[in-house]
Amino acid sequence: MKNIFIDAPPLTPDQAKLGRSKGYGDHPLDKYLKEGRIPHIWCSGCGIGIVLTAFIKALEKSGADPDKTVVVSGIGCSARSAGYLNLDTYHTTHGRAIPFATGVKLANPELNVVVISGDGDLFAIGGNHIIHAARRNIDLSIICVNNFTYGMTGGQGGPTTPVGAISTTTPYGASEYPFNLVYMAAAAGASYVARWTVLHTRELRDAMIDSMSKPGFSFIEAISPCPTAHARRNKLGSGLDIMRYYKEKSYLADELDRDETALGLADKIAIGKFVDVEKPTYLDMYNSHVADRAAQAAKKKKKKKK
Amino acid sequence: MENRAVLTGTHFINGDIACAEGGLAAGCRFFAGYPITPATEVAERMARRLPQVGGIYIQMEDELASMAAICGASCSGARPMTSTSGPGFSLMMENIGLAAMLETPCVIANIQRAGPSTGLPTLVGQQDVMQARWGSHGDYEIIALSPESPQEAFELTIDAFNLAEKYRVPVILLSDEIIGHMTEKVVIPHPDEIEIVKRRSPNIGPKDYAPYYPDEDDIPPMSTAGDGYHIHATGLTHNEHGYPDISADAQERLVQRLVRKIRSNADRIVRTENLYLDDAEVVMVSYGCSGRTTREVVETARADGMKVGMVRLITVWPFAEQLIRELAEQSSVGAFVVVEINSGQIALEVERCAGGNAETVLAGLMGGRMFAPDELYKVVKEAVL
Ligand SMILES: Cc1ncc(C[n+]2csc(CCOP(=O)(O)OP(=O)(O)O)c2C)c(N)n1
Ligand code: SF4
Ligand SMILES: [Mg+2]
C-alpha cells in the first residue's frame, strides 16, 4: 500500500524555542515551574492552584533536590498539576498514576516520587491501586485533591460525592455512600495520613514536607473547591464562599474516628494529621525478606556443588 | 540455581522459563506481573531469579497496574518486562497505548491461550495477533515476535528488549501455550556473545533538550528520570517539548512519526524463516507453534513430490509485506495456505498483500490444540491441485 499522509506543518519558530515566556523568572518561585507553561488551565476560584503552590513551597522549604524529585499524575483537573512543575513529570492514564509511580520508584529508589491527582482518579478508577500501594507501604507521597466530583469531565458524581449532592449524573441528588479517604488510606496500611483544606496552606505545605521525608506510603487529602462543576450546582457559592465555609466548619480532630472524619455536603470537616507511624517500607521488606535470602540460598548452593 | 544473570550452558527447560532467562540475559532487572495460566511460569521464574541478581520482582494487583509499573520503571532507566495471557493482555491494552505514546521501551510476553474471554485457560490459541497490533485505541505501530521453540523464546526475548530500546516502542513476545509449556533443549551462550542494544540518551544538556524532538530516523533520544532533564511526558497529544498540544497539527506530527518510525524501518525489523520458495507452487505461511507442524507438512509434501514452500513469520508485526507481495508475483506461486489457530488474522494480511495475484487459503483452528500434520497435509494437497 502506498502511504500518503497529509503533510503536517513543522514546528513554528515560537514552538521550537522551548516555549520561552516573557516575565518568567520575575517571581522567586518561578524556578519550580516549567518555562512557558503558564497560564494554567484551571478556573478562577479553583483550589488546585493552591495545592500546587503549597507543593512548590514544600519543595523550597524542604530543600528537596529538584533533579531527584519526580511527580506522577493520572487524569483530571488535579492531575494537570504535574505538567507545570519544573521536575521530571509524568502525566499518565486515568487511575494509573500510583502503579506507574511504583515502577519509577522501584527502578530507582534514590528518587523522591510524588503523585498528585484527583479523588476520582485515585479512588474510583484507581481505587484498587491505592489500597495495594498503601498495603505494600511503597515509599510514595500521594497528594489527593478532593473536590467531591469529576471536575475535568464537567462534574459527574463519583466515589466522594456526598449523599444528596447534585451533579450531572446525580440530577436528583447522589444516593450512594461516599468513601472516607483518610480512613480508607489508614485502613489499607499507609504510614502517614493527613487531611487539610486549601485554606490551610501552611499545614498543607508542612504535611507535604513530612510526607516526602517519611519513608513509606504517605497520603494527604487536600479538600478543595470546584466552583465550576460542583459548588455552583449545589449552591455552595464562589471559591471565596467555600474558603469561608472551610474556616467556619473545619476543626482539628485528634483521632481517626470513622464517623467523625466522614464528610457531607456542607457539614463540619475534621482535619489534621491522623497517622504517622514508623514501619519498614516495601523495599526494606523486599531487601530483608527476599533479596538477602536469595543471596544466602545461592551461597549455600555453591558450597554444596563444591 | 546460582546468582548469575546469564546461565551460560545447556538446559532442558520450557518456553516460559526460557523467556524469563532471555529477559535476564537481556538485562531485565524489573518485572511487574500478575499470575495467569499459561504465563505464570515466566513470573515464577522471575520471582526466584530477579532477587538473586539485584533485580525487583513485584506482583501487582492486576495487569492494568503491571503494565503501568513497567512504563514507570522504563522512565527510570530500567529494561522492564511483564508477562501475561489473553485476559490479562486485554487489561494491558490501556497502558500499552501509553507506552506507545510516551515511547517507553518495554517488553510484554503474551503466552497466548484460546479465547474469547476466559476461554481455555490451559490450552493453546493464536488469537491475539490483531489485538497485539491494534488492541489499544488510537493509532500506533508496535513490534511483535513469535517464537516456535523454547530456544527461540530465549533468543527472541533478548531481541525484543533490543528492539524496544532501539525504536522506543513496546515490543510483544507473542508466544503461545504450546511453546510456553514445551520442554526442550535450550543453549544459553556466554554473556559476551549476547548483543545488548541500549536506548539512545540525549547528547545535549537539559537547557537545549526537547524530549520528543526526534533524530533524523524519527526516534527521539530518551532522558532518564533523576538525570536533571526535568521533562514532561504525557499521554495527551504533545509537541516536541513534551507539552500537551490539543491540535490537529501536533496530532499529525506526533502520530505520523510514531507510525513512521516502525513502518519506514520495516525491512530492518522483519524476520522470516524461508523454506523451498524458489519453485514453490503453494506457500504455507505460519508462526509460533503452528509453524512447527507446518514445517513437518512441507517436508512430507516435498518428499511426495509436491512443490510446497514455507514462510515462518518470526516477526508477526511489522508484517512481512514485501516478501508476500514478491511471492504472490512469482510465476510459480498459485496459492498461500495460512496456518494459524484463529479464524484468519494473518490470513487477512496475506490476502491483502497477495493482491489477487495468488489465492489465499486459511487453515484455521479455534484453539485448544495444535494442528495434526495429516489435517494440514490434506489442505495442502487440495491447494496444489
Ligand atoms: C479510562 C478513562 N475513563 C474516563 C476518562 C474521562 N475522565 C477524564 S478526567 C475524569 C475524572 C477526573 O476526576 P478527578 O480525579 O476527581 O479529577 P478532577 O478533575 O476532579 O480534579 C474522567 C472520568 C478518561 N480520561 N479515561
Ligand atoms: S472544573 Fe472544577 S476542578 Fe476543574 S479547574 Fe474548574 S474549578 Fe477546578
Ligand atoms: Mg475530583
XYZ file of C-alpha atoms and ligand atoms in Angstrom:
726
model
C 0.000 0.000 0.000
C 1.266 3.417 -0.847
C 1.012 5.681 2.222
C 0.122 9.275 1.548
C -0.102 11.183 4.787
C -1.142 14.793 4.510
C 1.882 16.939 5.344
C 1.974 18.123 8.917
C 3.183 21.707 9.340
C 6.607 21.767 11.026
C 7.190 23.385 14.412
C 6.678 27.110 14.338
C 9.774 29.070 15.407
C 7.903 30.016 18.565
C 7.237 26.406 19.481
C 10.798 25.441 18.639
C 12.118 27.933 21.188
C 11.187 25.703 24.103
C 8.185 27.850 24.905
C 10.143 30.736 26.445
C 7.821 33.257 28.001
C 8.020 36.913 28.941
C 8.253 37.590 32.619
C 9.446 34.089 33.516
C 11.825 34.336 36.435
C 10.347 37.501 37.907
C 8.716 35.559 40.714
C 11.089 33.817 43.144
C 9.170 30.541 42.851
C 9.194 30.561 39.036
C 12.161 28.240 39.036
C 9.857 25.470 40.221
C 7.639 25.930 37.169
C 8.493 24.872 33.626
C 9.023 27.889 31.460
C 6.220 28.771 29.096
C 3.592 26.648 30.824
C 1.628 29.456 32.500
C -1.255 30.368 32.109
C -2.647 27.173 33.605
C -5.948 25.553 32.672
C -7.793 25.970 35.983
C -10.977 28.031 36.510
C -10.969 31.066 38.739
C -11.800 30.104 42.303
C -10.445 26.578 41.803
C -8.377 25.229 44.689
C -5.927 23.122 42.699
C -3.553 26.040 42.180
C -3.311 26.456 45.949
C -2.331 22.803 46.295
C 0.315 23.284 43.620
C 1.654 26.382 45.384
C 1.759 24.515 48.682
C 3.744 21.784 46.941
C 6.189 24.259 45.433
C 6.669 25.836 48.846
C 7.214 22.389 50.303
C 9.920 21.798 47.716
C 11.523 25.096 48.585
C 11.328 24.769 52.355
C 12.407 21.128 52.484
C 15.297 21.690 50.110
C 14.274 18.588 48.168
C 16.575 18.083 45.183
C 14.515 19.008 42.092
C 16.683 16.695 39.977
C 15.701 13.741 42.139
C 12.049 14.614 42.695
C 9.565 13.093 40.258
C 5.861 13.897 40.047
C 3.430 11.402 38.518
C -0.248 12.116 37.907
C -3.288 10.429 36.450
C -6.037 12.227 34.543
C -8.246 15.101 35.657
C -8.001 18.804 36.502
C -5.898 17.996 39.581
C -3.651 15.683 37.580
C -2.724 18.539 35.267
C -0.577 19.865 38.147
C 2.289 17.642 37.061
C 2.703 19.429 33.741
C 3.583 22.793 35.290
C 6.353 21.641 37.592
C 9.984 22.044 36.648
C 10.867 18.473 37.612
C 10.678 15.165 35.769
C 6.898 14.846 35.474
C 4.696 12.121 34.041
C 1.027 12.590 33.187
C -0.162 9.029 32.703
C -3.568 7.310 32.222
C -6.723 7.676 34.282
C -6.233 5.911 37.614
C -2.756 4.524 36.933
C -0.536 7.178 38.476
C 0.237 5.032 41.512
C 1.321 1.861 39.686
C 3.321 3.993 37.231
C 4.964 5.766 40.184
C 5.626 2.360 41.760
C 7.691 1.441 38.704
C 9.554 4.769 38.735
C 10.406 4.387 42.429
C 11.387 0.720 42.463
C 13.588 1.039 39.394
C 15.442 3.917 41.071
C 14.879 4.014 44.864
C 17.012 7.152 45.099
C 14.130 9.203 43.622
C 11.604 11.094 45.720
C 8.356 10.158 43.966
C 5.168 12.156 44.474
C 1.719 11.533 43.000
C -0.680 14.476 42.593
C -4.148 13.524 41.352
C -7.881 13.836 41.946
C -10.368 11.964 44.105
C -11.989 10.258 41.118
C -8.671 9.274 39.633
C -7.213 7.861 42.836
C -10.305 6.308 44.413
C -12.695 5.290 41.617
C -10.777 4.002 38.614
C -7.555 3.824 40.633
C -9.099 2.624 43.898
C -7.583 -0.820 43.701
C -4.104 0.567 43.136
C -4.109 2.973 46.061
C -5.108 0.375 48.633
C -2.472 -2.065 47.385
C 0.278 0.547 47.308
C -0.665 1.503 50.889
C -0.695 -2.161 51.897
C 2.812 -2.624 50.478
C 3.961 0.616 52.137
C 5.701 1.706 48.948
C 7.687 4.869 49.570
C 5.442 7.295 47.674
C 3.802 10.576 48.676
C 0.223 10.800 47.464
C -1.487 14.185 47.290
C -5.175 13.741 46.556
C -7.141 16.848 45.613
C -10.658 16.069 46.787
C -13.239 18.331 45.153
C -16.050 15.767 45.547
C -16.575 15.483 41.812
C -15.154 14.690 38.394
C -14.173 18.251 37.591
C -12.457 17.670 34.261
C -15.422 15.994 32.638
C -17.886 18.624 33.810
C -18.992 17.497 37.249
C -20.287 13.955 37.402
C -20.920 12.085 40.610
C -18.071 9.935 41.911
C -16.851 7.945 44.901
C -16.537 11.032 47.108
C -19.754 12.812 46.114
C -21.761 13.352 49.322
C -25.254 11.909 49.631
C -27.739 14.449 48.304
C -25.225 16.337 46.152
C -26.384 17.352 42.699
C -24.088 16.506 39.803
C -24.664 15.984 36.086
C -25.151 12.267 36.687
C -26.963 12.627 40.010
C -29.575 15.163 38.924
C -31.877 14.138 41.792
C -29.090 14.107 44.350
C -26.446 11.410 44.949
C -27.750 8.308 46.708
C -24.540 6.306 47.173
C -22.436 6.387 50.331
C -19.107 8.128 49.678
C -15.652 6.880 50.664
C -13.912 8.378 53.654
C -10.472 8.767 52.053
C -8.319 9.229 55.146
C -9.984 6.331 56.916
C -9.510 4.138 53.894
C -5.837 5.054 53.404
C -5.158 4.338 57.072
C -7.024 1.034 56.988
C -5.052 -0.044 53.926
C -1.750 0.454 55.765
C -0.442 3.957 54.995
C 2.409 5.171 57.235
C 1.279 8.769 57.130
C -2.232 10.158 56.668
C -3.384 13.771 56.893
C -6.265 15.931 55.737
C -6.255 19.702 55.285
C -8.322 22.117 53.251
C -6.808 24.569 50.794
C -7.417 27.265 53.389
C -4.713 25.608 55.474
C -1.848 26.405 53.127
C 0.946 26.174 55.710
C -0.347 22.953 57.179
C -0.679 21.520 53.686
C 2.866 22.577 52.860
C 4.212 21.083 56.065
C 2.280 17.872 55.538
C 3.851 17.627 52.082
C 7.302 18.124 53.592
C 6.550 15.436 56.189
C 5.253 13.062 53.539
C 8.307 13.444 51.330
C 10.735 12.823 54.176
C 8.645 9.981 55.576
C 9.790 6.569 54.375
C 6.768 4.561 53.261
C 3.345 5.334 51.882
C 2.031 8.810 52.749
C -1.403 10.090 51.939
C -2.593 13.698 52.054
C -6.171 14.638 51.278
C -6.486 18.286 50.214
C -10.109 19.400 50.376
C -10.517 21.821 47.505
C -13.326 23.835 45.909
C -14.535 23.210 42.392
C -16.759 26.235 41.882
C -17.466 25.432 38.252
C -18.661 21.865 38.353
C -19.594 21.133 41.960
C -20.243 24.253 44.039
C -22.448 26.022 41.518
C -24.902 23.149 41.196
C -25.055 22.688 44.942
C -25.417 26.390 45.704
C -22.222 26.394 47.763
C -21.207 29.806 46.464
C -17.990 31.102 44.928
C -14.464 29.904 45.631
C -14.220 32.569 48.302
C -17.503 31.489 49.945
C -16.157 27.978 50.143
C -12.967 29.193 51.805
C -15.197 30.873 54.396
C -17.004 27.595 54.871
C -13.672 25.807 55.415
C -12.793 28.421 58.018
C -16.048 28.047 59.899
C -16.606 24.318 59.676
C -13.175 22.735 59.837
C -11.754 21.648 63.162
C -8.689 19.824 64.319
C -9.556 16.229 65.120
C -7.194 14.300 67.331
C -8.150 10.800 66.297
C -9.194 8.986 63.178
C -12.749 8.098 64.064
C -14.676 6.747 61.088
C -17.844 8.711 61.616
C -16.140 11.866 62.882
C -13.966 12.089 59.769
C -16.770 11.344 57.297
C -17.648 14.281 55.032
C -21.046 15.627 53.983
C -22.128 18.284 51.535
C -21.827 21.254 53.891
C -21.030 19.618 57.232
C -18.094 20.008 59.551
C -14.698 18.929 58.261
C -12.325 17.037 60.545
C -8.757 17.988 59.662
C -5.329 17.126 60.979
C -2.636 14.504 60.911
C -4.246 11.139 61.568
C -1.479 8.595 61.106
C 2.280 8.941 61.487
C 3.946 5.603 62.200
C 7.309 4.020 61.531
C 7.281 0.766 59.661
C 9.589 -0.855 57.147
C 8.827 0.148 53.568
C 8.201 -2.204 50.665
C 11.873 -2.056 49.719
C 13.055 -2.598 53.311
C 10.889 -5.705 53.437
C 11.963 -6.845 49.981
C 15.610 -6.495 50.866
C 15.393 -8.256 54.235
C 12.913 -10.955 53.276
C 13.688 -11.597 49.630
C 16.985 -10.236 48.311
C 19.103 -11.246 51.329
C 17.574 -14.715 51.483
C 18.067 -15.220 47.762
C 21.732 -14.326 48.161
C 22.113 -16.753 51.091
C 20.388 -19.558 49.187
C 22.698 -19.010 46.231
C 25.767 -19.175 48.505
C 24.621 -22.440 50.079
C 24.068 -23.993 46.660
C 27.536 -23.041 45.554
C 29.090 -24.680 48.635
C 27.152 -27.861 48.057
C 28.379 -28.017 44.482
C 31.975 -27.853 45.662
C 20.379 -22.107 40.833
C 23.090 -19.509 41.009
C 23.291 -15.770 41.229
C 24.416 -15.269 37.650
C 22.169 -13.323 35.287
C 23.198 -15.319 32.237
C 23.069 -19.068 32.842
C 25.559 -19.984 30.138
C 25.243 -23.663 29.276
C 22.812 -26.265 28.012
C 19.443 -26.571 29.723
C 16.280 -28.615 29.467
C 13.568 -26.032 30.173
C 10.182 -24.906 28.921
C 9.455 -21.885 26.756
C 8.185 -19.768 29.635
C 11.338 -20.300 31.667
C 13.422 -19.722 28.547
C 11.577 -16.445 28.048
C 12.375 -15.351 31.619
C 16.030 -16.334 31.163
C 16.086 -14.404 27.891
C 14.868 -11.338 29.755
C 17.559 -11.722 32.407
C 20.220 -12.227 29.753
C 18.983 -9.073 28.021
C 19.476 -7.048 31.201
C 15.936 -7.063 32.570
C 16.073 -6.242 36.305
C 12.466 -5.154 36.802
C 9.432 -7.355 36.346
C 5.857 -6.458 37.304
C 3.151 -9.010 36.658
C 0.062 -10.874 37.703
C -0.308 -14.670 37.604
C -2.213 -16.222 34.724
C -2.082 -19.591 33.014
C -0.134 -20.363 30.824
C 2.233 -17.463 31.546
C 2.631 -17.993 35.298
C 5.942 -19.809 34.899
C 7.529 -16.662 33.482
C 6.552 -14.711 36.607
C 7.521 -17.558 38.935
C 10.944 -17.827 37.355
C 11.416 -14.084 37.642
C 10.292 -14.122 41.302
C 13.056 -16.637 42.019
C 15.770 -15.258 39.787
C 15.497 -11.470 39.964
C 16.323 -11.198 43.690
C 19.467 -13.263 43.006
C 20.765 -10.732 40.517
C 19.830 -7.498 42.297
C 16.545 -7.022 40.481
C 12.965 -6.392 41.538
C 10.047 -8.746 41.038
C 6.763 -7.185 42.058
C 3.416 -8.869 41.831
C 0.910 -6.130 41.135
C -2.811 -6.132 41.918
C -3.767 -6.645 38.266
C -2.483 -6.319 34.716
C -3.501 -2.676 34.421
C -1.084 -1.949 37.228
C 1.608 -4.310 35.900
C 1.712 -2.556 32.565
C 1.669 0.903 34.186
C 4.512 -0.145 36.501
C 6.771 -1.263 33.669
C 6.137 2.043 31.861
C 7.229 3.875 35.010
C 10.265 1.638 35.512
C 11.300 2.275 31.927
C 11.257 6.030 32.603
C 13.664 5.398 35.493
C 16.017 3.708 33.053
C 15.176 0.041 33.668
C 14.729 -2.557 30.927
C 11.395 -3.785 32.234
C 9.162 -6.688 31.406
C 5.801 -8.240 32.169
C 4.116 -11.465 31.089
C 0.509 -12.481 30.678
C -2.089 -14.305 28.602
C -5.380 -13.318 26.896
C -7.496 -11.898 29.737
C -4.522 -10.049 31.187
C -3.391 -8.925 27.747
C -6.774 -7.225 27.349
C -6.213 -5.323 30.601
C -2.734 -4.301 29.490
C -4.021 -2.630 26.374
C -4.654 0.684 28.133
C -1.045 1.202 29.094
C 0.422 -0.457 26.011
C -1.129 2.602 24.350
C 0.585 4.772 26.970
C 3.920 3.065 26.266
C 3.430 3.704 22.541
C 2.575 7.361 23.222
C 5.336 8.040 25.784
C 7.713 5.891 23.701
C 8.868 3.955 26.743
C 10.805 0.824 25.812
C 9.368 -2.305 27.464
C 8.630 -5.965 26.763
C 5.315 -7.771 27.159
C 5.303 -11.568 26.847
C 1.855 -12.835 25.867
C 1.706 -16.614 26.172
C -1.484 -16.996 24.155
C -4.318 -19.257 25.228
C -7.631 -19.726 23.443
C -10.397 -17.138 23.897
C -12.562 -15.123 23.746
C -12.952 -14.222 27.407
C -11.656 -16.782 29.894
C -11.787 -19.359 27.103
C -9.432 -22.280 27.526
C -7.022 -21.272 30.298
C -4.702 -24.216 29.879
C -4.899 -24.726 26.134
C -3.364 -23.066 23.122
C -4.643 -20.275 20.882
C -3.108 -17.761 18.465
C -5.987 -15.378 18.555
C -4.331 -12.260 19.928
C -2.465 -11.383 16.744
C -4.621 -8.432 15.731
C -5.011 -7.390 19.367
C -1.220 -7.292 19.654
C -1.126 -4.864 16.767
C -4.087 -2.632 17.429
C -5.580 -3.647 20.756
C -5.228 -0.242 22.362
C -7.291 2.605 20.994
C -5.878 5.214 18.657
C -3.242 4.511 16.042
C 0.310 3.375 16.541
C 2.772 0.700 15.459
C 4.403 -1.898 17.666
C 6.712 -4.857 17.105
C 5.664 -8.454 17.857
C 7.870 -11.556 17.687
C 6.642 -15.139 17.691
C 8.874 -17.997 18.876
C 8.491 -21.580 17.663
C 10.569 -23.251 20.371
C 11.930 -22.661 23.859
C 15.315 -21.870 22.282
C 13.682 -19.199 20.169
C 11.676 -17.936 23.163
C 15.026 -17.277 24.830
C 16.553 -15.608 21.791
C 13.535 -13.567 20.739
C 13.057 -12.213 24.251
C 16.560 -10.767 24.010
C 15.731 -9.368 20.569
C 12.508 -7.932 21.971
C 14.444 -5.906 24.549
C 16.917 -4.675 21.958
C 14.200 -3.651 19.514
C 12.230 -1.935 22.283
C 15.264 0.100 23.256
C 16.301 0.875 19.703
C 12.896 2.049 18.486
C 11.461 3.261 21.823
C 8.394 1.106 21.450
C 6.622 -1.619 23.449
C 7.609 -4.993 22.000
C 5.396 -8.028 22.369
C 6.707 -11.559 22.572
C 3.713 -13.309 21.048
C 4.308 -16.820 22.310
C 1.637 -19.441 22.909
C 0.718 -22.138 25.403
C 2.357 -24.937 23.399
C 5.710 -23.154 23.207
C 5.409 -21.863 26.778
C 4.809 -25.323 28.206
C 7.035 -27.292 25.856
C 10.299 -28.503 27.371
C 13.287 -28.737 25.050
C 16.996 -28.164 24.925
C 17.941 -24.509 25.313
C 21.507 -23.363 24.827
C 22.374 -20.148 26.626
C 25.517 -18.508 25.258
C 28.278 -16.690 27.104
C 27.317 -13.092 28.030
C 29.994 -11.803 25.632
C 28.091 -13.367 22.752
C 24.815 -11.641 23.647
C 24.224 -8.344 21.916
C 22.741 -5.662 24.173
C 21.282 -2.582 22.482
C 20.656 0.397 24.744
C 18.308 3.319 24.160
C 19.850 6.478 22.797
C 20.341 9.101 25.514
C 20.484 12.831 24.899
C 23.912 14.171 23.963
C 22.917 17.734 24.822
C 22.223 19.418 28.141
C 18.835 19.943 29.802
C 18.572 23.531 28.534
C 18.519 22.508 24.868
C 16.837 19.147 25.206
C 13.289 18.619 23.946
C 12.236 15.092 24.942
C 10.187 14.413 21.817
C 12.384 16.124 19.269
C 13.396 13.183 17.086
C 16.703 12.483 15.419
C 16.666 12.019 11.653
C 15.443 8.443 11.981
C 12.286 9.639 13.808
C 13.476 8.315 17.181
C 13.952 10.883 19.966
C 16.810 10.330 22.434
C 15.417 9.498 25.879
C 16.433 11.075 29.175
C 16.102 9.192 32.468
C 14.102 10.374 35.480
C 16.524 11.807 38.009
C 19.157 12.896 35.482
C 18.241 16.573 35.733
C 16.461 16.948 32.392
C 13.129 17.902 34.004
C 10.997 16.619 31.181
C 7.246 16.376 30.952
C 5.772 13.284 29.349
C 2.045 12.921 28.763
C -0.378 10.528 27.148
C -2.076 13.594 25.679
C -1.051 14.565 22.180
C 2.102 16.570 22.763
C 4.592 18.697 20.925
C 8.316 18.065 20.697
C 8.831 19.590 24.153
C 6.502 17.012 25.623
C 3.826 19.584 26.443
C 0.169 18.902 25.716
C -0.853 20.347 22.344
C -4.501 19.710 21.607
C -4.400 20.470 17.901
C -4.662 18.673 14.597
C -1.159 19.818 13.631
C 0.506 18.359 16.713
C -1.507 15.164 16.238
C -0.304 14.795 12.628
C 3.316 15.410 13.538
C 3.301 13.062 16.512
C 1.211 10.138 15.321
C 2.678 10.134 11.815
C 6.084 9.826 13.431
C 5.002 7.038 15.816
C 3.776 5.082 12.803
C 6.652 6.016 10.513
C 9.465 5.106 12.915
C 8.388 1.468 12.621
C 6.992 1.361 9.059
C 9.991 3.011 7.458
C 12.294 0.595 9.264
C 10.188 -2.472 8.499
C 12.798 -4.009 6.189
C 15.319 -3.804 9.045
C 12.931 -5.285 11.601
C 11.089 -8.008 9.667
C 12.480 -11.523 10.014
C 11.175 -14.738 8.474
C 12.362 -18.291 8.031
C 12.006 -19.260 4.365
C 11.944 -22.813 3.052
C 11.779 -24.120 -0.560
C 10.431 -20.908 -2.036
C 12.305 -20.906 -5.388
C 9.930 -23.195 -7.239
C 7.018 -23.281 -4.764
C 3.523 -23.581 -6.170
C 1.960 -23.408 -2.733
C 3.473 -21.323 0.053
C 2.454 -22.146 3.603
C 2.590 -19.178 5.955
C 2.673 -19.802 9.672
C 4.203 -18.780 13.009
C 4.632 -19.883 16.616
C 3.603 -23.440 17.478
C 1.711 -23.794 14.157
C 4.990 -23.189 12.354
C 6.332 -26.468 13.750
C 3.526 -28.559 12.294
C 3.721 -26.615 9.057
C 7.411 -27.383 8.624
C 6.761 -31.088 9.005
C 3.943 -30.957 6.443
C 6.113 -29.045 3.990
C 8.861 -31.662 4.308
C 6.391 -34.528 3.768
C 4.785 -32.799 0.801
C 8.195 -32.196 -0.763
C 9.119 -35.844 -0.240
C 5.890 -36.710 -2.016
C 6.878 -34.520 -4.965
C 4.646 -31.533 -4.261
C 6.143 -28.101 -4.788
C 5.356 -26.639 -1.431
C 7.334 -23.918 0.363
C 7.083 -22.185 3.695
C 7.372 -18.751 5.216
C 7.557 -18.770 9.003
C 6.975 -15.351 10.481
C 9.469 -14.597 13.238
C 8.263 -11.013 13.393
C 4.491 -11.080 13.198
C 4.439 -7.261 13.328
C 5.532 -5.439 11.300
C 4.180 -7.901 8.758
C 6.454 -9.388 6.074
C 4.570 -7.434 3.455
C 7.332 -7.142 0.873
C 8.099 -10.865 0.883
C 4.464 -11.915 0.488
C 3.984 -9.391 -2.313
C 7.031 -10.703 -4.177
C 5.969 -14.310 -3.724
C 2.464 -13.533 -4.982
C 4.046 -12.102 -8.114
C 6.439 -15.050 -8.520
C 5.110 -17.039 -11.502
C 5.316 -20.443 -9.793
C 3.184 -19.430 -6.800
C -0.526 -20.141 -7.170
C -1.688 -20.124 -3.578
C -0.839 -19.319 0.020
C -2.041 -21.576 2.802
C -2.050 -19.656 6.072
C -1.869 -21.906 9.116
C -2.937 -20.293 12.372
C -5.003 -21.103 15.458
C -7.638 -18.443 14.885
C -10.295 -17.592 12.325
C -7.936 -15.872 9.927
C -5.962 -12.938 11.294
C -2.654 -13.261 9.441
C -4.631 -14.737 6.526
C -6.186 -11.296 6.075
C -2.740 -9.750 5.803
C -1.559 -12.403 3.344
C -4.636 -11.977 1.180
C -4.176 -8.217 1.232
C -0.528 -8.459 0.185
C -1.226 -11.128 -2.444
C -3.384 -8.514 -4.129
C -5.235 -11.052 -6.272
C -2.003 -12.464 -7.759
C -2.343 -15.699 -5.812
C -5.151 -17.382 -3.954
C -5.192 -17.313 -0.132
C -6.491 -20.291 1.832
C -6.913 -20.283 5.589
C -6.229 -23.442 7.551
C -7.729 -22.387 10.862
C -8.427 -23.909 14.255
C -10.321 -22.200 17.038
C -7.884 -23.296 19.718
C -7.406 -25.969 22.325
C -4.872 -27.997 20.357
C -2.223 -27.855 17.668
C -2.808 -28.850 14.082
C -2.207 -32.503 13.276
C 0.125 -32.921 10.283
C -2.354 -35.058 8.327
C -5.120 -32.438 8.529
C -2.773 -29.833 7.098
C -1.440 -32.264 4.519
C -4.975 -32.622 3.157
C -5.413 -28.868 2.876
C -2.103 -28.521 1.045
C -2.867 -31.361 -1.324
C -6.098 -29.672 -2.335
C -4.339 -26.347 -2.757
C -1.720 -27.883 -5.058
C -4.384 -29.412 -7.309
C -10.265 5.416 31.147
C -10.852 6.769 31.201
N -12.150 6.910 31.551
C -12.684 8.144 31.617
C -11.936 9.252 31.341
C -12.565 10.618 31.414
N -12.142 11.391 32.579
C -11.184 12.322 32.495
S -10.868 13.092 33.949
C -12.083 12.171 34.715
C -12.438 12.400 36.152
C -11.405 13.044 36.972
O -11.906 13.247 38.252
P -10.918 13.564 39.434
O -9.852 12.561 39.503
O -11.726 13.755 40.661
O -10.196 14.903 38.953
P -10.692 16.412 38.954
O -10.905 16.747 37.519
O -11.940 16.493 39.769
O -9.546 17.137 39.538
C -12.690 11.292 33.834
C -13.798 10.410 34.210
C -10.580 9.050 30.977
N -9.758 10.065 30.688
N -10.082 7.807 30.922
S -13.666 22.311 36.696
Fe -13.505 22.477 38.898
S -11.664 21.298 39.435
Fe -11.574 21.727 37.237
S -10.390 23.602 37.049
Fe -12.535 24.206 37.093
S -12.949 24.606 39.244
Fe -11.036 23.442 39.162
Mg -12.292 15.485 41.609
